[in-house]
Amino acid sequence: MSEIPETASGGVVWHSSPPGSIYDYIRVASFSIGPDGLVEQWSRRAVDLFGVTAEEARGRDPVEAFMPAELRERGHRKVREILDGKEWTGLVPFRVPGEDRAHGIAEMYVMPSETQSGERAALCIVVDVRALRRIETDLAASQAIFGQSPFGFLLFGTDLTVKRANRRFATVFGGSADDHRGRTVHDYLGRSEADRMTAALRSVLETGESVTDFEIIGAAPGARDRRHWAINLYRVHSGSGRPIGVAGLGIDITRRHNAAREAASARRNLALLNEAGARIGTTLDLEATARELLDVAVPGFCDLASVDLYQGLLTGDEAPPGRWGSSHDVGYGAGSAELRRVAVASAVSDTPRRTDARQEPDSGCCGPEPITVGAVHRYPFNSPCAGALRTGRLRTVPGVDGDLVQSTLVVPMVAHDIVVGLVQFSRTKGSEPFGERDRALAVELAARAAVCIDNARLYRREHERALILQRSLLPPGDPEAAGLDIACRYLPGTTATEVGGDWFDVIELPGHRTALVIGDVMGRGLRAAVAMGELRTAVRTLAQLDLEPAEVLSHLDEIARGLGAPIGAQQSRTHKSRGPELSEVYLATCVYAVYDPVTRRCTFANAGHLPPVLVEPGEEAQLLDVPPGMPLGVGGEPFEEVELELPEGALLALYTDGLVESRDHPLDEGLSAFRRALTDPARPLEDVCDRVLNTLDTGHGEDDIALLMARIQGLPSEAVGDWRLPREPRSVGRARELARIQLGAWGLEALVDTVELLVSELVTNALRYGEGEIRLRLLRDRTLVCEVWDAGLVQPRRRRAKDTDEGGRGLQLVGLLSSSWGSRRTPRGKTVWFELDLPDGEGTAEPTVEQLLSMF
């Protein structure tokens, strides 16, 4: 009988249920002895205890049946005393019938009784002592677990209220162990955690499945810090197997949780640093590097972030920045200079109105409005941001009421002791606060980005200098040449690549000839640009000597090898232990071509460069078969020349490898695509250039691109006067007459007197100092050129005549009256020439008296 509930009428209703009481554990048995000292009644539990059925036990002497022989005499005496009305309690050894030795010890309580007829009898209550000892042991163990356990222990009843708590639990949650009886988990935990715990208890009670390491979070009474507990729950049963409650063992794992959180934070920080090393600084662009920093930091490290860089750094100002930690100002303006917001990132949908660090609720760093990307601003002198810029040290700024931001780390970006900008990391309310590890990580992230930004700044400065140098050495504007329509393009590599050594040039030569040059110095950067400038200057100098193309390249080869010659003896002595050092070896490729508009013949020489492309009218573009030769600077091999006659209207293209070569496709594919882009050469030359650049895959700025295109026009026959004169004195007069007639036909009567005088001087010199037949040629294009040819090899030399000399002033007169003059070697002698500007309708200026007297 487990319970006796009352009915509505107040009566008692008896319910039968499994015993489940203490008697199930201690095994209480009973039997009765009649007046004759024999067993009259034998209970079922006696059957279980002694192993004797009721039929076997009734009518037997219990002393003879169950007690050892040596105790039987004393036993009979005790039975007589009991039947005489005396109670007795004691320990009695007993044996199972049929066995000689003692089987157990029973604690027996004998009470005298009377039969219906009034005779003396006895009722015996027997308990197995072994069962009592087991109960004592179990109680001691239970008390040890509850009372001496270092962990909190609770026993919940079937109604989920506390039935028992141990001392450790009471130490944490206050009061004595008995004070917690009748409480529920809602008395210890917040609502959400209590509901979770109640559901777990109910599940264990109903299913019998244990729960281990069930983690809950709460705070002990009077404490503000949140604690973490791991709870183990298991169901408790009675001796009959009936569930009587749930036992709970709680272990405080706050330290372990904090250690795990610290380890996770350390792993996260290491992962962030590893990611930062891989993702920050992939380009040499300042703004891109700032965005890469925020891509790493948000949301892995913080919820909001922004980057400001000094405006002077972005615009390329050369103002020397100060160094933090000294008495000088820091950065480009010690926090008072202009900065530009270059990047912002947010991981929250409701971005706060104000994310910049503040000191007071109404003293925003940059005014009440947020700073947008691209905005140029200043931080007030007393603001945390300006202070961080001045000192070069991190500032932690707490959030203010009403803001979403919990706290902000204001971190100066320091590279090589130079502050280049400022990064702000913010966490919103509800996120974990910044710790010491976070502050160290913020400084490391900012430092890595600062180094990349400073490298980008230095690269940008060098790149811009190299680009300025390179562009200053290219032909200004649109080059002009006699008999050629010229268009050119130069595209430097993007800021992600260094400036190369590509160059081209258009050089006017005597006789309205033109030298077309294109080259590429191997290597990149400022050194390549400087080497390109040296070689370009050398080409122009050699071109003025009017050498053959192969000779020009041979001289350039010597110059290029000289650029990599050993450093002078003075510097070598400075490094005696290391021996003579070599400067950087310069290698370059180059195509040098000379075009004569009178004959429309062009002579090519190639030093390891890509072959020129020629497109004749109505034909497909073809690569000219010009022997490539070795690059300049290698030396040891002569260069070959190829002379070709170019048809009227043909298109000649010179180019560098950046136009046709890329990592995405081989050179042959690029050359084929270039030839296909030239299929319509009749279009305006500028349009052809644009079509080529827009059609070809140029690798998106991987390399510099130089393109020089010329359409062949040639000088018309009516613009050329060509005569051969015999070697005799009267040829001087004949030359003057031919020049006068030709100038009249061209409508250049204003130049007749000057031309007659200068032609007379040159023909006279040819007769006096030259050899063989004399040739006179007049060329009219943008200027007038007069050439006198002879077979002599001696070059004329201008000298100052003495006052007593009757001659020697002819070349002085030529130099005085012409815009330019000179001489050059030819395969069969030499040519002396002068050039005159065409009259503009106002007549030519006559030499002054002072100029004429200067010859004497």
PDB file of C-alpha atoms in Angstrom, residues 366-476:
ATOM      1  CA  CYS A 366      34.486  64.823 -37.394  1.00  0.00           C
ATOM      2  CA  GLY A 367      31.202  66.490 -36.652  1.00  0.00           C
ATOM      3  CA  PRO A 368      27.726  65.043 -36.236  1.00  0.00           C
ATOM      4  CA  GLU A 369      27.577  63.390 -39.665  1.00  0.00           C
ATOM      5  CA  PRO A 370      29.309  60.081 -40.492  1.00  0.00           C
ATOM      6  CA  ILE A 371      32.351  60.148 -42.759  1.00  0.00           C
ATOM      7  CA  THR A 372      31.732  58.655 -46.171  1.00  0.00           C
ATOM      8  CA  VAL A 373      34.250  56.855 -48.327  1.00  0.00           C
ATOM      9  CA  GLY A 374      36.290  59.376 -50.298  1.00  0.00           C
ATOM     10  CA  ALA A 375      35.624  62.243 -47.893  1.00  0.00           C
ATOM     11  CA  VAL A 376      38.596  64.390 -46.864  1.00  0.00           C
ATOM     12  CA  HIS A 377      38.487  65.430 -43.198  1.00  0.00           C
ATOM     13  CA  ARG A 378      40.503  66.380 -40.109  1.00  0.00           C
ATOM     14  CA  TYR A 379      40.336  65.058 -36.557  1.00  0.00           C
ATOM     15  CA  PRO A 380      40.094  67.647 -33.753  1.00  0.00           C
ATOM     16  CA  PHE A 381      43.307  67.975 -31.773  1.00  0.00           C
ATOM     17  CA  ASN A 382      41.859  66.568 -28.522  1.00  0.00           C
ATOM     18  CA  SER A 383      40.043  63.632 -30.126  1.00  0.00           C
ATOM     19  CA  PRO A 384      41.188  60.040 -29.499  1.00  0.00           C
ATOM     20  CA  CYS A 385      41.954  59.644 -33.201  1.00  0.00           C
ATOM     21  CA  ALA A 386      44.283  62.640 -33.272  1.00  0.00           C
ATOM     22  CA  GLY A 387      45.915  61.435 -30.063  1.00  0.00           C
ATOM     23  CA  ALA A 388      46.575  58.021 -31.575  1.00  0.00           C
ATOM     24  CA  LEU A 389      48.095  59.642 -34.657  1.00  0.00           C
ATOM     25  CA  ARG A 390      50.341  61.865 -32.528  1.00  0.00           C
ATOM     26  CA  THR A 391      51.608  59.139 -30.227  1.00  0.00           C
ATOM     27  CA  GLY A 392      51.534  56.192 -32.589  1.00  0.00           C
ATOM     28  CA  ARG A 393      49.779  54.153 -29.870  1.00  0.00           C
ATOM     29  CA  LEU A 394      46.481  52.306 -29.714  1.00  0.00           C
ATOM     30  CA  ARG A 395      43.515  53.942 -27.974  1.00  0.00           C
ATOM     31  CA  THR A 396      40.488  52.080 -26.593  1.00  0.00           C
ATOM     32  CA  VAL A 397      37.332  54.196 -26.705  1.00  0.00           C
ATOM     33  CA  PRO A 398      34.140  52.902 -25.007  1.00  0.00           C
ATOM     34  CA  GLY A 399      30.767  53.404 -26.639  1.00  0.00           C
ATOM     35  CA  VAL A 400      28.186  55.846 -25.371  1.00  0.00           C
ATOM     36  CA  ASP A 401      24.550  55.423 -24.427  1.00  0.00           C
ATOM     37  CA  GLY A 402      22.269  55.263 -27.418  1.00  0.00           C
ATOM     38  CA  ASP A 403      24.960  54.007 -29.796  1.00  0.00           C
ATOM     39  CA  LEU A 404      25.147  50.529 -31.230  1.00  0.00           C
ATOM     40  CA  VAL A 405      28.913  50.484 -30.744  1.00  0.00           C
ATOM     41  CA  GLN A 406      30.158  48.834 -27.545  1.00  0.00           C
ATOM     42  CA  SER A 407      33.809  49.860 -27.879  1.00  0.00           C
ATOM     43  CA  THR A 408      36.321  50.917 -30.542  1.00  0.00           C
ATOM     44  CA  LEU A 409      40.035  50.288 -30.982  1.00  0.00           C
ATOM     45  CA  VAL A 410      41.700  53.291 -32.614  1.00  0.00           C
ATOM     46  CA  VAL A 411      44.920  51.934 -34.097  1.00  0.00           C
ATOM     47  CA  PRO A 412      47.529  54.056 -35.925  1.00  0.00           C
ATOM     48  CA  MET A 413      49.011  52.404 -38.999  1.00  0.00           C
ATOM     49  CA  VAL A 414      52.771  52.520 -38.412  1.00  0.00           C
ATOM     50  CA  ALA A 415      55.356  51.386 -40.962  1.00  0.00           C
ATOM     51  CA  HIS A 416      59.081  51.930 -40.443  1.00  0.00           C
ATOM     52  CA  ASP A 417      58.319  54.348 -37.567  1.00  0.00           C
ATOM     53  CA  ILE A 418      56.061  56.373 -39.866  1.00  0.00           C
ATOM     54  CA  VAL A 419      52.321  56.753 -39.295  1.00  0.00           C
ATOM     55  CA  VAL A 420      50.571  56.510 -42.656  1.00  0.00           C
ATOM     56  CA  GLY A 421      46.975  56.450 -41.468  1.00  0.00           C
ATOM     57  CA  LEU A 422      44.444  55.202 -38.951  1.00  0.00           C
ATOM     58  CA  VAL A 423      42.202  52.138 -38.686  1.00  0.00           C
ATOM     59  CA  GLN A 424      39.236  51.851 -36.322  1.00  0.00           C
ATOM     60  CA  PHE A 425      37.873  48.458 -35.219  1.00  0.00           C
ATOM     61  CA  SER A 426      34.465  48.499 -33.468  1.00  0.00           C
ATOM     62  CA  ARG A 427      32.338  45.849 -31.817  1.00  0.00           C
ATOM     63  CA  THR A 428      28.627  46.344 -31.276  1.00  0.00           C
ATOM     64  CA  LYS A 429      26.777  45.790 -28.042  1.00  0.00           C
ATOM     65  CA  GLY A 430      26.170  42.098 -27.461  1.00  0.00           C
ATOM     66  CA  SER A 431      29.518  41.088 -28.934  1.00  0.00           C
ATOM     67  CA  GLU A 432      32.409  39.934 -26.797  1.00  0.00           C
ATOM     68  CA  PRO A 433      34.438  42.888 -25.484  1.00  0.00           C
ATOM     69  CA  PHE A 434      37.965  43.494 -26.786  1.00  0.00           C
ATOM     70  CA  GLY A 435      40.644  41.785 -24.696  1.00  0.00           C
ATOM     71  CA  GLU A 436      44.401  42.080 -24.495  1.00  0.00           C
ATOM     72  CA  ARG A 437      44.835  39.493 -27.217  1.00  0.00           C
ATOM     73  CA  ASP A 438      42.465  41.463 -29.414  1.00  0.00           C
ATOM     74  CA  ARG A 439      44.436  44.666 -28.861  1.00  0.00           C
ATOM     75  CA  ALA A 440      47.671  42.936 -29.810  1.00  0.00           C
ATOM     76  CA  LEU A 441      46.015  41.458 -32.897  1.00  0.00           C
ATOM     77  CA  ALA A 442      44.622  44.851 -33.908  1.00  0.00           C
ATOM     78  CA  VAL A 443      48.099  46.385 -33.732  1.00  0.00           C
ATOM     79  CA  GLU A 444      49.540  43.508 -35.778  1.00  0.00           C
ATOM     80  CA  LEU A 445      46.842  43.755 -38.458  1.00  0.00           C
ATOM     81  CA  ALA A 446      47.303  47.511 -38.732  1.00  0.00           C
ATOM     82  CA  ALA A 447      51.095  47.139 -38.890  1.00  0.00           C
ATOM     83  CA  ARG A 448      50.927  44.572 -41.680  1.00  0.00           C
ATOM     84  CA  ALA A 449      48.591  46.718 -43.703  1.00  0.00           C
ATOM     85  CA  ALA A 450      50.744  49.798 -42.999  1.00  0.00           C
ATOM     86  CA  VAL A 451      53.863  48.097 -44.367  1.00  0.00           C
ATOM     87  CA  CYS A 452      51.978  47.102 -47.517  1.00  0.00           C
ATOM     88  CA  ILE A 453      50.570  50.627 -47.879  1.00  0.00           C
ATOM     89  CA  ASP A 454      53.992  52.187 -47.371  1.00  0.00           C
ATOM     90  CA  ASN A 455      55.466  49.814 -49.944  1.00  0.00           C
ATOM     91  CA  ALA A 456      52.672  50.781 -52.316  1.00  0.00           C
ATOM     92  CA  ARG A 457      53.406  54.451 -51.635  1.00  0.00           C
ATOM     93  CA  LEU A 458      57.104  53.984 -52.388  1.00  0.00           C
ATOM     94  CA  TYR A 459      56.311  51.941 -55.463  1.00  0.00           C
ATOM     95  CA  ARG A 460      53.806  54.516 -56.692  1.00  0.00           C
ATOM     96  CA  ARG A 461      56.393  57.259 -56.251  1.00  0.00           C
ATOM     97  CA  GLU A 462      59.059  55.309 -58.135  1.00  0.00           C
ATOM     98  CA  HIS A 463      56.549  54.238 -60.768  1.00  0.00           C
ATOM     99  CA  GLU A 464      55.436  57.819 -61.346  1.00  0.00           C
ATOM    100  CA  ARG A 465      59.023  59.015 -61.551  1.00  0.00           C
ATOM    101  CA  ALA A 466      59.911  56.287 -64.008  1.00  0.00           C
ATOM    102  CA  LEU A 467      56.782  57.055 -66.007  1.00  0.00           C
ATOM    103  CA  ILE A 468      57.579  60.767 -66.091  1.00  0.00           C
ATOM    104  CA  LEU A 469      61.123  59.974 -67.184  1.00  0.00           C
ATOM    105  CA  GLN A 470      59.936  57.532 -69.795  1.00  0.00           C
ATOM    106  CA  ARG A 471      57.293  59.863 -71.230  1.00  0.00           C
ATOM    107  CA  SER A 472      59.714  62.771 -71.261  1.00  0.00           C
ATOM    108  CA  LEU A 473      61.988  60.746 -73.545  1.00  0.00           C
ATOM    109  CA  LEU A 474      59.261  59.813 -76.009  1.00  0.00           C
ATOM    110  CA  PRO A 475      58.634  62.036 -79.053  1.00  0.00           C
ATOM    111  CA  PRO A 476      56.392  64.952 -78.082  1.00  0.00           C
TER     112      PRO A 476
END
